[in-house]
Amino acid sequence: MSETGRDEPYPPVTEHLDDPEAAAEEGRRKMEWALQHMPILTELRAEFESERPLDGQTVGMAMHVEAKTANLVELLAVGGADVAITGCNPLSTHDDVSAALDANDSVTSYAVRGVDDDDYYAAIESVIGHEPTITVDDGMDMVAAIHEEYPELIDSILGGCEETTTGVHRLRAMDDDGALEYPVFAVNDTPMKRLFDNVHGTGEASLATIAMTTNLSWAGKDVVVAGYGYCGKGVAGKAAGQNANVIVCEVDPRKALEAHMEGYDVMPMAEAAEVGDVFLTTTGNRDVITEEHFEKMGDGVLLANAGHFDVEINLEQLDEMAADRYEARDGVEAYEMDDGRRLNVLAEGRLVNLAAPIALGHPAEVMDQSFGVQAVCVRELVENDAEYDAGVYDVPDELDREVAEIKLDAEGVGFDGLSEEQREYMGSWQHGT
Ligand code: NAI
């Protein structure tokens, strides 16, 4: 019997689908479209194909299984790795893409959309059953499961890579407790990821998904953005660009001031609740919108979350307050209060740009950058594993720059370099006026 108490390991996606071949064909089409817009992965693919830097490695992944991620998976496979993957959110998997991946001889995909909690963790366990030598996570669930349930594997693991802010927070907390037993790159924190994926990706994809899911306009709406970090900044900027009036809620006084100086209204959620039409949480924290706020909201408000876990909007409290609850549209659940107000929750409060029924995740060009960093970090773990003890590591600057240069080259954008004199000047303290 497995650690999750099941008699049989959770099977690959093909065993869950009626027609896996047809699904795989559709998934392949989606992957090919995305790859056409991913010049970094395309360039790395040529390098990985000829040099096979990952020969003999097994990569275990828990990520949003959709077309862009699938191209990262195949890049790692082309580089010589065997890859086992599952989802990092029960609602973000595209089954057809998962099937296309599973049809690749070097890949096994366990990701299935809509799994319950038991199956979600059983699928992670199936990935771990491949005995990964490298892990690639989005949210840290794979690292946690290995440390808690399969510590005997840790000696043979070279290291891992973490994709998102919440995962990096969890890893740093684990490291502070002395509990993290292998090296992990904080891919999220590197400029080529965070300045683009979190800001532009989350901004564009969340707003597009909300508009498509509701068929409503942004123009003239009061849009409340909770959290003015990288993601919140992106959401606020894009919403303002669509003629919404943006209100920011923050707990960090410097971030609140930054939002104020950038021209947004800033106020506590208790006040914003009274005026907002749309509420979007991007904090990575829990209980950002709760009962006291629901009580003040007007009829018809939209509530959505773009943070990693579905804990930012307290749906248990909302459920308790509601007299009735029904599906208003695909991906929109209306909670009707005693006084007739309807509060509409999108994508079950899960990260809206990936979990709504029509969600496609971030644009391909953005994920090209994030996944380019992932790929070079996996390569680094194999090539230089002796340099990394257990702990959380920043992505080495030269790797981040390598990915930026590939992208600029693909875009045909030239940029300057430092002269020797400039380099020396920048590195010296012995100069003044
Ligand atoms: P960040 O750390 O840059 O920003 C979070 C901000 O929220 C901080 O400024 C913090 O002060 C603020 N905050 C915390 N608690 C708050 C509260 N109760 N009320 C108001 N503000 C509060 O983090 P980042 O990179 O913006 O990520 C935010 C979340 O989004 C994370 O969970 C991350 O994993 C997730 N994420 C989601 C993506 C998506 O595709 N939807 C993409 C990238 C990240």
GROMACS .gro file of C-alpha atoms and ligand atoms in nm:
model
  477
    1MET     CA    1   0.000   0.000   0.000
    2SER     CA    2   0.125   0.354  -0.079
    3GLU     CA    3   0.181   0.644   0.165
    4THR     CA    4  -0.159   0.788   0.071
    5GLY     CA    5  -0.326   0.461   0.171
    6ARG     CA    6  -0.415   0.350  -0.184
    7ASP     CA    7  -0.370  -0.008  -0.298
    8GLU     CA    8  -0.256   0.092  -0.647
    9PRO     CA    9  -0.040   0.386  -0.754
   10TYR     CA   10  -0.229   0.671  -0.923
   11PRO     CA   11  -0.218   0.594  -1.299
   12PRO     CA   12  -0.102   0.820  -1.585
   13VAL     CA   13  -0.352   1.051  -1.755
   14THR     CA   14  -0.423   0.819  -2.047
   15GLU     CA   15  -0.604   0.581  -1.815
   16HIS     CA   16  -0.847   0.857  -1.719
   17LEU     CA   17  -0.947   0.961  -2.072
   18ASP     CA   18  -1.198   0.803  -2.312
   19ASP     CA   19  -0.994   0.878  -2.621
   20PRO     CA   20  -0.634   0.956  -2.518
   21GLU     CA   21  -0.506   0.952  -2.878
   22ALA     CA   22  -0.747   1.221  -2.996
   23ALA     CA   23  -0.672   1.421  -2.682
   24ALA     CA   24  -0.299   1.389  -2.743
   25GLU     CA   25  -0.341   1.516  -3.098
   26GLU     CA   26  -0.523   1.828  -2.977
   27GLY     CA   27  -0.268   1.878  -2.700
   28ARG     CA   28   0.016   1.854  -2.951
   29ARG     CA   29  -0.150   2.125  -3.163
   30LYS     CA   30  -0.163   2.357  -2.862
   31MET     CA   31   0.202   2.285  -2.779
   32GLU     CA   32   0.318   2.356  -3.133
   33TRP     CA   33   0.136   2.689  -3.140
   34ALA     CA   34   0.294   2.792  -2.810
   35LEU     CA   35   0.641   2.679  -2.919
   36GLN     CA   36   0.625   2.904  -3.226
   37HIS     CA   37   0.621   3.193  -2.977
   38MET     CA   38   0.889   3.058  -2.745
   39PRO     CA   39   1.223   3.144  -2.906
   40ILE     CA   40   1.424   3.084  -2.588
   41LEU     CA   41   1.302   2.727  -2.548
   42THR     CA   42   1.353   2.674  -2.922
   43GLU     CA   43   1.715   2.789  -2.900
   44LEU     CA   44   1.782   2.581  -2.588
   45ARG     CA   45   1.623   2.283  -2.757
   46ALA     CA   46   1.888   2.287  -3.028
   47GLU     CA   47   2.161   2.303  -2.762
   48PHE     CA   48   2.006   2.033  -2.541
   49GLU     CA   49   1.950   1.806  -2.840
   50SER     CA   50   2.315   1.812  -2.945
   51GLU     CA   51   2.476   1.817  -2.597
   52ARG     CA   52   2.232   1.602  -2.396
   53PRO     CA   53   2.324   1.770  -2.065
   54LEU     CA   54   2.057   1.579  -1.872
   55ASP     CA   55   2.148   1.225  -1.983
   56GLY     CA   56   2.075   0.979  -1.704
   57GLN     CA   57   1.868   1.223  -1.495
   58THR     CA   58   1.507   1.184  -1.387
   59VAL     CA   59   1.313   1.507  -1.342
   60GLY     CA   60   1.001   1.503  -1.120
   61MET     CA   61   0.770   1.798  -1.178
   62ALA     CA   62   0.456   1.945  -1.021
   63MET     CA   63   0.350   2.237  -1.239
   64HIS     CA   64   0.049   2.383  -1.421
   65VAL     CA   65   0.021   2.131  -1.703
   66GLU     CA   66  -0.068   2.332  -2.011
   67ALA     CA   67   0.094   2.398  -2.347
   68LYS     CA   68   0.384   2.621  -2.241
   69THR     CA   69   0.486   2.398  -1.951
   70ALA     CA   70   0.466   2.100  -2.185
   71ASN     CA   71   0.730   2.259  -2.406
   72LEU     CA   72   0.959   2.290  -2.104
   73VAL     CA   73   0.896   1.924  -2.024
   74GLU     CA   74   0.989   1.820  -2.377
   75LEU     CA   75   1.298   2.039  -2.370
   76LEU     CA   76   1.418   1.852  -2.059
   77ALA     CA   77   1.338   1.522  -2.229
   78VAL     CA   78   1.525   1.625  -2.543
   79GLY     CA   79   1.818   1.707  -2.315
   80GLY     CA   80   1.831   1.343  -2.207
   81ALA     CA   81   1.609   1.333  -1.897
   82ASP     CA   82   1.322   1.102  -1.815
   83VAL     CA   83   1.043   1.328  -1.691
   84ALA     CA   84   0.744   1.250  -1.469
   85ILE     CA   85   0.495   1.532  -1.417
   86THR     CA   86   0.169   1.610  -1.243
   87GLY     CA   87  -0.031   1.929  -1.182
   88CYS     CA   88   0.029   2.185  -0.908
   89ASN     CA   89  -0.335   2.288  -0.894
   90PRO     CA   90  -0.642   2.065  -0.937
   91LEU     CA   91  -0.801   2.297  -1.192
   92SER     CA   92  -0.514   2.419  -1.410
   93THR     CA   93  -0.442   2.101  -1.605
   94HIS     CA   94  -0.530   2.073  -1.973
   95ASP     CA   95  -0.601   1.702  -2.013
   96ASP     CA   96  -0.523   1.707  -2.385
   97VAL     CA   97  -0.180   1.856  -2.325
   98SER     CA   98  -0.122   1.610  -2.043
   99ALA     CA   99  -0.210   1.328  -2.286
  100ALA     CA  100   0.026   1.467  -2.551
  101LEU     CA  101   0.307   1.466  -2.296
  102ASP     CA  102   0.230   1.114  -2.184
  103ALA     CA  103   0.257   0.998  -2.547
  104ASN     CA  104   0.625   1.102  -2.543
  105ASP     CA  105   0.837   0.793  -2.461
  106SER     CA  106   1.055   0.989  -2.219
  107VAL     CA  107   0.763   1.146  -2.030
  108THR     CA  108   0.493   1.015  -1.796
  109SER     CA  109   0.215   1.257  -1.710
  110TYR     CA  110  -0.021   1.203  -1.418
  111ALA     CA  111  -0.193   1.541  -1.446
  112VAL     CA  112  -0.573   1.530  -1.473
  113ARG     CA  113  -0.806   1.828  -1.445
  114GLY     CA  114  -1.055   1.841  -1.159
  115VAL     CA  115  -0.897   1.584  -0.926
  116ASP     CA  116  -0.993   1.583  -0.559
  117ASP     CA  117  -0.737   1.634  -0.284
  118ASP     CA  118  -0.663   1.262  -0.243
  119ASP     CA  119  -0.595   1.210  -0.612
  120TYR     CA  120  -0.395   1.533  -0.631
  121TYR     CA  121  -0.149   1.406  -0.369
  122ALA     CA  122  -0.159   1.049  -0.501
  123ALA     CA  123  -0.046   1.182  -0.841
  124ILE     CA  124   0.245   1.362  -0.673
  125GLU     CA  125   0.331   1.032  -0.509
  126SER     CA  126   0.327   0.858  -0.847
  127VAL     CA  127   0.576   1.114  -0.979
  128ILE     CA  128   0.798   1.054  -0.677
  129GLY     CA  129   0.776   0.682  -0.757
  130HIS     CA  130   1.003   0.756  -1.056
  131GLU     CA  131   1.275   0.847  -0.802
  132PRO     CA  132   1.361   1.190  -0.938
  133THR     CA  133   1.717   1.318  -0.924
  134ILE     CA  134   1.591   1.674  -0.987
  135THR     CA  135   1.260   1.834  -0.888
  136VAL     CA  136   1.082   2.124  -1.057
  137ASP     CA  137   0.797   2.267  -0.851
  138ASP     CA  138   0.538   2.544  -0.867
  139GLY     CA  139   0.429   2.592  -0.507
  140MET     CA  140   0.668   2.345  -0.336
  141ASP     CA  141   0.428   2.051  -0.298
  142MET     CA  142   0.678   1.807  -0.452
  143VAL     CA  143   0.965   1.915  -0.225
  144ALA     CA  144   0.734   1.892   0.077
  145ALA     CA  145   0.611   1.543  -0.014
  146ILE     CA  146   0.966   1.414  -0.066
  147HIS     CA  147   1.089   1.553   0.267
  148GLU     CA  148   0.784   1.432   0.460
  149GLU     CA  149   0.717   1.095   0.302
  150TYR     CA  150   1.026   0.983   0.109
  151PRO     CA  151   1.337   1.120   0.285
  152GLU     CA  152   1.532   0.814   0.169
  153LEU     CA  153   1.536   0.967  -0.184
  154ILE     CA  154   1.705   1.289  -0.076
  155ASP     CA  155   2.064   1.158  -0.101
  156SER     CA  156   2.022   1.089  -0.471
  157ILE     CA  157   1.856   1.426  -0.550
  158LEU     CA  158   2.091   1.684  -0.704
  159GLY     CA  159   1.853   1.971  -0.639
  160GLY     CA  160   1.537   2.149  -0.742
  161CYS     CA  161   1.389   2.461  -0.899
  162GLU     CA  162   1.091   2.658  -0.768
  163GLU     CA  163   0.871   2.861  -0.998
  164THR     CA  164   0.653   3.084  -0.781
  165THR     CA  165   0.661   3.338  -0.495
  166THR     CA  166   0.457   3.125  -0.256
  167GLY     CA  167   0.682   2.823  -0.318
  168VAL     CA  168   0.994   3.031  -0.254
  169HIS     CA  169   0.841   3.168   0.070
  170ARG     CA  170   0.769   2.813   0.186
  171LEU     CA  171   1.120   2.698   0.091
  172ARG     CA  172   1.286   2.987   0.275
  173ALA     CA  173   1.077   2.910   0.584
  174MET     CA  174   1.177   2.544   0.556
  175ASP     CA  175   1.542   2.644   0.515
  176ASP     CA  176   1.523   2.876   0.819
  177ASP     CA  177   1.394   2.580   1.021
  178GLY     CA  178   1.691   2.373   0.902
  179ALA     CA  179   1.447   2.133   0.735
  180LEU     CA  180   1.543   2.178   0.368
  181GLU     CA  181   1.783   1.901   0.276
  182TYR     CA  182   1.876   1.973  -0.084
  183PRO     CA  183   1.956   2.284  -0.289
  184VAL     CA  184   1.673   2.463  -0.468
  185PHE     CA  185   1.695   2.756  -0.709
  186ALA     CA  186   1.448   3.038  -0.641
  187VAL     CA  187   1.361   3.076  -1.008
  188ASN     CA  188   1.074   3.306  -0.912
  189ASP     CA  189   1.306   3.568  -0.767
  190THR     CA  190   1.529   3.620  -1.068
  191PRO     CA  191   1.472   3.931  -1.287
  192MET     CA  192   1.401   3.732  -1.607
  193LYS     CA  193   1.110   3.567  -1.428
  194ARG     CA  194   0.966   3.805  -1.173
  195LEU     CA  195   0.980   4.129  -1.373
  196PHE     CA  196   0.792   3.974  -1.662
  197ASP     CA  197   0.593   3.667  -1.556
  198ASN     CA  198   0.461   3.804  -1.226
  199VAL     CA  199   0.407   4.157  -1.354
  200HIS     CA  200   0.302   4.130  -1.719
  201GLY     CA  201   0.193   3.767  -1.727
  202THR     CA  202  -0.032   3.783  -1.421
  203GLY     CA  203  -0.165   4.125  -1.521
  204GLU     CA  204  -0.256   4.034  -1.876
  205ALA     CA  205  -0.372   3.678  -1.817
  206SER     CA  206  -0.585   3.753  -1.509
  207LEU     CA  207  -0.765   4.046  -1.668
  208ALA     CA  208  -0.820   3.864  -1.997
  209THR     CA  209  -0.955   3.557  -1.817
  210ILE     CA  210  -1.191   3.760  -1.598
  211ALA     CA  211  -1.322   3.955  -1.899
  212MET     CA  212  -1.376   3.639  -2.104
  213THR     CA  213  -1.529   3.445  -1.816
  214THR     CA  214  -1.780   3.719  -1.731
  215ASN     CA  215  -1.825   3.892  -2.067
  216LEU     CA  216  -1.798   4.224  -1.878
  217SER     CA  217  -1.597   4.538  -1.943
  218TRP     CA  218  -1.322   4.692  -1.731
  219ALA     CA  219  -1.398   5.047  -1.840
  220GLY     CA  220  -1.535   5.261  -1.559
  221LYS     CA  221  -1.520   4.982  -1.300
  222ASP     CA  222  -1.374   5.026  -0.950
  223VAL     CA  223  -1.117   4.747  -0.940
  224VAL     CA  224  -0.973   4.660  -0.599
  225VAL     CA  225  -0.628   4.501  -0.616
  226ALA     CA  226  -0.515   4.342  -0.289
  227GLY     CA  227  -0.136   4.331  -0.269
  228TYR     CA  228   0.090   4.568  -0.459
  229GLY     CA  229   0.382   4.331  -0.509
  230TYR     CA  230   0.501   4.214  -0.850
  231CYS     CA  231   0.170   4.055  -0.948
  232GLY     CA  232  -0.047   4.331  -0.800
  233LYS     CA  233   0.154   4.596  -0.976
  234GLY     CA  234   0.098   4.421  -1.308
  235VAL     CA  235  -0.274   4.377  -1.247
  236ALA     CA  236  -0.315   4.741  -1.137
  237GLY     CA  237  -0.127   4.878  -1.438
  238LYS     CA  238  -0.316   4.670  -1.692
  239ALA     CA  239  -0.655   4.746  -1.530
  240ALA     CA  240  -0.578   5.119  -1.536
  241GLY     CA  241  -0.481   5.075  -1.901
  242GLN     CA  242  -0.831   4.937  -1.965
  243ASN     CA  243  -0.985   5.252  -1.812
  244ALA     CA  244  -1.072   5.105  -1.475
  245ASN     CA  245  -1.039   5.307  -1.155
  246VAL     CA  246  -0.785   5.109  -0.951
  247ILE     CA  247  -0.790   5.089  -0.571
  248VAL     CA  248  -0.495   4.923  -0.398
  249CYS     CA  249  -0.502   4.754  -0.055
  250GLU     CA  250  -0.167   4.680   0.112
  251VAL     CA  251  -0.020   4.587   0.448
  252ASP     CA  252   0.334   4.709   0.372
  253PRO     CA  253   0.348   5.089   0.417
  254ARG     CA  254   0.616   5.127   0.148
  255LYS     CA  255   0.411   4.938  -0.105
  256ALA     CA  256   0.102   5.139  -0.008
  257LEU     CA  257   0.302   5.459  -0.059
  258GLU     CA  258   0.439   5.335  -0.391
  259ALA     CA  259   0.085   5.267  -0.514
  260HIS     CA  260  -0.026   5.612  -0.392
  261MET     CA  261   0.266   5.782  -0.571
  262GLU     CA  262   0.184   5.591  -0.886
  263GLY     CA  263  -0.157   5.748  -0.889
  264TYR     CA  264  -0.384   5.479  -0.745
  265ASP     CA  265  -0.637   5.518  -0.466
  266VAL     CA  266  -0.508   5.336  -0.158
  267MET     CA  267  -0.731   5.237   0.132
  268PRO     CA  268  -0.794   4.950   0.375
  269MET     CA  269  -1.000   4.659   0.245
  270ALA     CA  270  -1.277   4.751   0.492
  271GLU     CA  271  -1.330   5.076   0.294
  272ALA     CA  272  -1.259   4.931  -0.050
  273ALA     CA  273  -1.524   4.665   0.010
  274GLU     CA  274  -1.790   4.936   0.004
  275VAL     CA  275  -1.695   5.077  -0.336
  276GLY     CA  276  -1.534   4.797  -0.540
  277ASP     CA  277  -1.696   4.634  -0.842
  278VAL     CA  278  -1.419   4.377  -0.895
  279PHE     CA  279  -1.184   4.239  -0.627
  280LEU     CA  280  -0.862   4.063  -0.725
  281THR     CA  281  -0.625   3.924  -0.462
  282THR     CA  282  -0.253   3.890  -0.535
  283THR     CA  283  -0.099   3.865  -0.188
  284GLY     CA  284   0.013   3.505  -0.136
  285ASN     CA  285  -0.155   3.544   0.205
  286ARG     CA  286  -0.473   3.406   0.361
  287ASP     CA  287  -0.801   3.572   0.464
  288VAL     CA  288  -0.748   3.891   0.271
  289ILE     CA  289  -1.121   3.918   0.197
  290THR     CA  290  -1.343   3.793   0.478
  291GLU     CA  291  -1.690   3.815   0.631
  292GLU     CA  292  -1.654   4.178   0.744
  293HIS     CA  293  -1.581   4.271   0.382
  294PHE     CA  294  -1.850   4.051   0.224
  295GLU     CA  295  -2.104   4.226   0.447
  296LYS     CA  296  -2.025   4.561   0.287
  297MET     CA  297  -2.006   4.461  -0.079
  298GLY     CA  298  -2.264   4.563  -0.335
  299ASP     CA  299  -2.481   4.338  -0.551
  300GLY     CA  300  -2.303   4.182  -0.847
  301VAL     CA  301  -1.941   4.224  -0.738
  302LEU     CA  302  -1.680   3.992  -0.887
  303LEU     CA  303  -1.432   3.817  -0.657
  304ALA     CA  304  -1.120   3.659  -0.805
  305ASN     CA  305  -0.779   3.547  -0.684
  306ALA     CA  306  -0.447   3.540  -0.868
  307GLY     CA  307  -0.234   3.426  -0.571
  308HIS     CA  308  -0.104   3.071  -0.563
  309PHE     CA  309  -0.342   2.909  -0.312
  310ASP     CA  310  -0.721   2.939  -0.281
  311VAL     CA  311  -0.703   3.089   0.069
  312GLU     CA  312  -0.704   3.462  -0.008
  313ILE     CA  313  -1.083   3.494  -0.028
  314ASN     CA  314  -1.244   3.318   0.268
  315LEU     CA  315  -1.499   3.107   0.084
  316GLU     CA  316  -1.600   2.910   0.392
  317GLN     CA  317  -1.727   3.228   0.556
  318LEU     CA  318  -1.895   3.336   0.233
  319ASP     CA  319  -2.064   3.000   0.207
  320GLU     CA  320  -2.191   3.025   0.564
  321MET     CA  321  -2.331   3.373   0.498
  322ALA     CA  322  -2.505   3.276   0.174
  323ALA     CA  323  -2.875   3.190   0.161
  324ASP     CA  324  -2.826   3.035  -0.183
  325ARG     CA  325  -2.543   2.940  -0.411
  326TYR     CA  326  -2.557   2.862  -0.782
  327GLU     CA  327  -2.350   2.857  -1.100
  328ALA     CA  328  -2.419   3.191  -1.270
  329ARG     CA  329  -2.194   3.117  -1.568
  330ASP     CA  330  -1.920   2.869  -1.649
  331GLY     CA  331  -1.653   2.946  -1.392
  332VAL     CA  332  -1.870   3.191  -1.195
  333GLU     CA  333  -2.042   3.087  -0.873
  334ALA     CA  334  -2.299   3.330  -0.732
  335TYR     CA  335  -2.336   3.344  -0.352
  336GLU     CA  336  -2.674   3.504  -0.281
  337MET     CA  337  -2.717   3.679   0.052
  338ASP     CA  338  -3.039   3.706   0.256
  339ASP     CA  339  -3.081   4.065   0.140
  340GLY     CA  340  -3.063   3.957  -0.226
  341ARG     CA  341  -2.706   4.072  -0.298
  342ARG     CA  342  -2.513   3.838  -0.527
  343LEU     CA  343  -2.138   3.804  -0.475
  344ASN     CA  344  -1.980   3.623  -0.771
  345VAL     CA  345  -1.671   3.409  -0.716
  346LEU     CA  346  -1.460   3.316  -1.017
  347ALA     CA  347  -1.277   2.982  -1.057
  348GLU     CA  348  -1.358   2.869  -0.701
  349GLY     CA  349  -1.115   3.130  -0.568
  350ARG     CA  350  -0.823   2.947  -0.727
  351LEU     CA  351  -0.571   3.140  -0.934
  352VAL     CA  352  -0.805   3.273  -1.195
  353ASN     CA  353  -0.570   3.297  -1.493
  354LEU     CA  354  -0.505   2.924  -1.478
  355ALA     CA  355  -0.806   2.768  -1.308
  356ALA     CA  356  -1.108   2.926  -1.480
  357PRO     CA  357  -1.265   2.694  -1.739
  358ILE     CA  358  -1.143   2.903  -2.033
  359ALA     CA  359  -0.812   2.999  -1.872
  360LEU     CA  360  -0.498   2.962  -2.080
  361GLY     CA  361  -0.243   3.089  -1.828
  362HIS     CA  362   0.020   3.347  -1.909
  363PRO     CA  363   0.106   3.443  -2.268
  364ALA     CA  364   0.355   3.211  -2.438
  365GLU     CA  365   0.623   3.480  -2.477
  366VAL     CA  366   0.625   3.541  -2.102
  367MET     CA  367   0.645   3.176  -2.005
  368ASP     CA  368   0.925   3.133  -2.257
  369GLN     CA  369   1.137   3.347  -2.025
  370SER     CA  370   1.038   3.176  -1.701
  371PHE     CA  371   1.086   2.831  -1.847
  372GLY     CA  372   1.410   2.932  -2.018
  373VAL     CA  373   1.540   3.010  -1.668
  374GLN     CA  374   1.403   2.678  -1.538
  375ALA     CA  375   1.586   2.487  -1.813
  376VAL     CA  376   1.925   2.651  -1.755
  377CYS     CA  377   1.886   2.600  -1.379
  378VAL     CA  378   1.821   2.228  -1.428
  379ARG     CA  379   2.131   2.216  -1.650
  380GLU     CA  380   2.329   2.399  -1.379
  381LEU     CA  381   2.225   2.146  -1.113
  382VAL     CA  382   2.368   1.866  -1.326
  383GLU     CA  383   2.683   2.045  -1.437
  384ASN     CA  384   2.782   2.204  -1.105
  385ASP     CA  385   2.602   2.008  -0.835
  386ALA     CA  386   2.911   1.998  -0.614
  387GLU     CA  387   2.884   2.376  -0.570
  388TYR     CA  388   2.543   2.365  -0.404
  389ASP     CA  389   2.475   2.243  -0.050
  390ALA     CA  390   2.122   2.223   0.089
  391GLY     CA  391   1.946   2.560   0.086
  392VAL     CA  392   1.766   2.815  -0.132
  393TYR     CA  393   1.981   2.976  -0.404
  394ASP     CA  394   1.938   3.278  -0.626
  395VAL     CA  395   1.964   3.198  -0.994
  396PRO     CA  396   2.327   3.274  -1.092
  397ASP     CA  397   2.336   3.611  -1.268
  398GLU     CA  398   2.514   3.478  -1.575
  399LEU     CA  399   2.234   3.228  -1.633
  400ASP     CA  400   1.968   3.500  -1.606
  401ARG     CA  401   2.165   3.713  -1.850
  402GLU     CA  402   2.209   3.418  -2.088
  403VAL     CA  403   1.831   3.383  -2.113
  404ALA     CA  404   1.782   3.759  -2.160
  405GLU     CA  405   2.038   3.767  -2.439
  406ILE     CA  406   1.876   3.479  -2.626
  407LYS     CA  407   1.543   3.664  -2.609
  408LEU     CA  408   1.684   3.999  -2.722
  409ASP     CA  409   1.861   3.826  -3.007
  410ALA     CA  410   1.538   3.655  -3.114
  411GLU     CA  411   1.356   3.989  -3.101
  412GLY     CA  412   1.630   4.156  -3.305
  413VAL     CA  413   1.697   4.404  -3.026
  414GLY     CA  414   2.053   4.530  -2.987
  415PHE     CA  415   2.193   4.658  -2.657
  416ASP     CA  416   2.513   4.816  -2.531
  417GLY     CA  417   2.801   4.658  -2.346
  418LEU     CA  418   3.034   4.807  -2.085
  419SER     CA  419   3.379   4.922  -2.196
  420GLU     CA  420   3.679   4.811  -1.986
  421GLU     CA  421   3.704   5.165  -1.844
  422GLN     CA  422   3.336   5.167  -1.750
  423ARG     CA  423   3.362   4.826  -1.587
  424GLU     CA  424   3.660   4.941  -1.384
  425TYR     CA  425   3.483   5.266  -1.289
  426MET     CA  426   3.172   5.082  -1.171
  427GLY     CA  427   3.382   4.848  -0.959
  428SER     CA  428   3.594   5.117  -0.795
  429TRP     CA  429   3.545   5.338  -0.487
  430GLN     CA  430   3.854   5.553  -0.559
  431HIS     CA  431   3.688   5.822  -0.765
  432GLY     CA  432   3.489   6.135  -0.688
  433THR     CA  433   3.413   6.465  -0.853
  434NAI     P1  434   0.500   3.982  -0.365
  434NAI     O1  435   0.559   3.936  -0.237
  434NAI     O2  436   0.582   4.064  -0.459
  434NAI     O3  437   0.365   4.067  -0.335
  434NAI     C1  438   0.268   4.032  -0.242
  434NAI     C2  439   0.220   4.165  -0.179
  434NAI     O4  440   0.103   4.137  -0.102
  434NAI     C3  441   0.323   4.228  -0.085
  434NAI     O5  442   0.349   4.362  -0.123
  434NAI     C4  443   0.257   4.218   0.053
  434NAI     O6  444   0.288   4.328   0.137
  434NAI     C5  445   0.109   4.218   0.015
  434NAI     N1  446   0.021   4.158   0.118
  434NAI     C6  447   0.044   4.052   0.199
  434NAI     N2  448  -0.061   4.030   0.279
  434NAI     C7  449  -0.155   4.123   0.246
  434NAI     C8  450  -0.285   4.152   0.292
  434NAI     N3  451  -0.343   4.079   0.388
  434NAI     N4  452  -0.353   4.256   0.235
  434NAI     C9  453  -0.296   4.331   0.138
  434NAI     N5  454  -0.171   4.309   0.091
  434NAI    C10  455  -0.103   4.206   0.143
  434NAI     O7  456   0.448   3.849  -0.438
  434NAI     P2  457   0.408   3.830  -0.593
  434NAI     O8  458   0.527   3.786  -0.671
  434NAI     O9  459   0.330   3.948  -0.636
  434NAI    O10  460   0.313   3.700  -0.581
  434NAI    C11  461   0.187   3.708  -0.516
  434NAI    C12  462   0.116   3.573  -0.526
  434NAI    O11  463   0.089   3.544  -0.663
  434NAI    C13  464   0.197   3.454  -0.476
  434NAI    O12  465   0.110   3.361  -0.416
  434NAI    C14  466   0.256   3.396  -0.601
  434NAI    O13  467   0.294   3.261  -0.585
  434NAI    C15  468   0.142   3.415  -0.697
  434NAI     N6  469   0.173   3.418  -0.840
  434NAI    C16  470   0.068   3.391  -0.922
  434NAI    C17  471   0.086   3.390  -1.058
  434NAI    C18  472  -0.029   3.359  -1.145
  434NAI    O14  473  -0.011   3.305  -1.252
  434NAI     N7  474  -0.150   3.392  -1.104
  434NAI    C19  475   0.217   3.418  -1.120
  434NAI    C20  476   0.319   3.453  -1.025
  434NAI    C21  477   0.296   3.454  -0.889
   0.00000   0.00000   0.00000
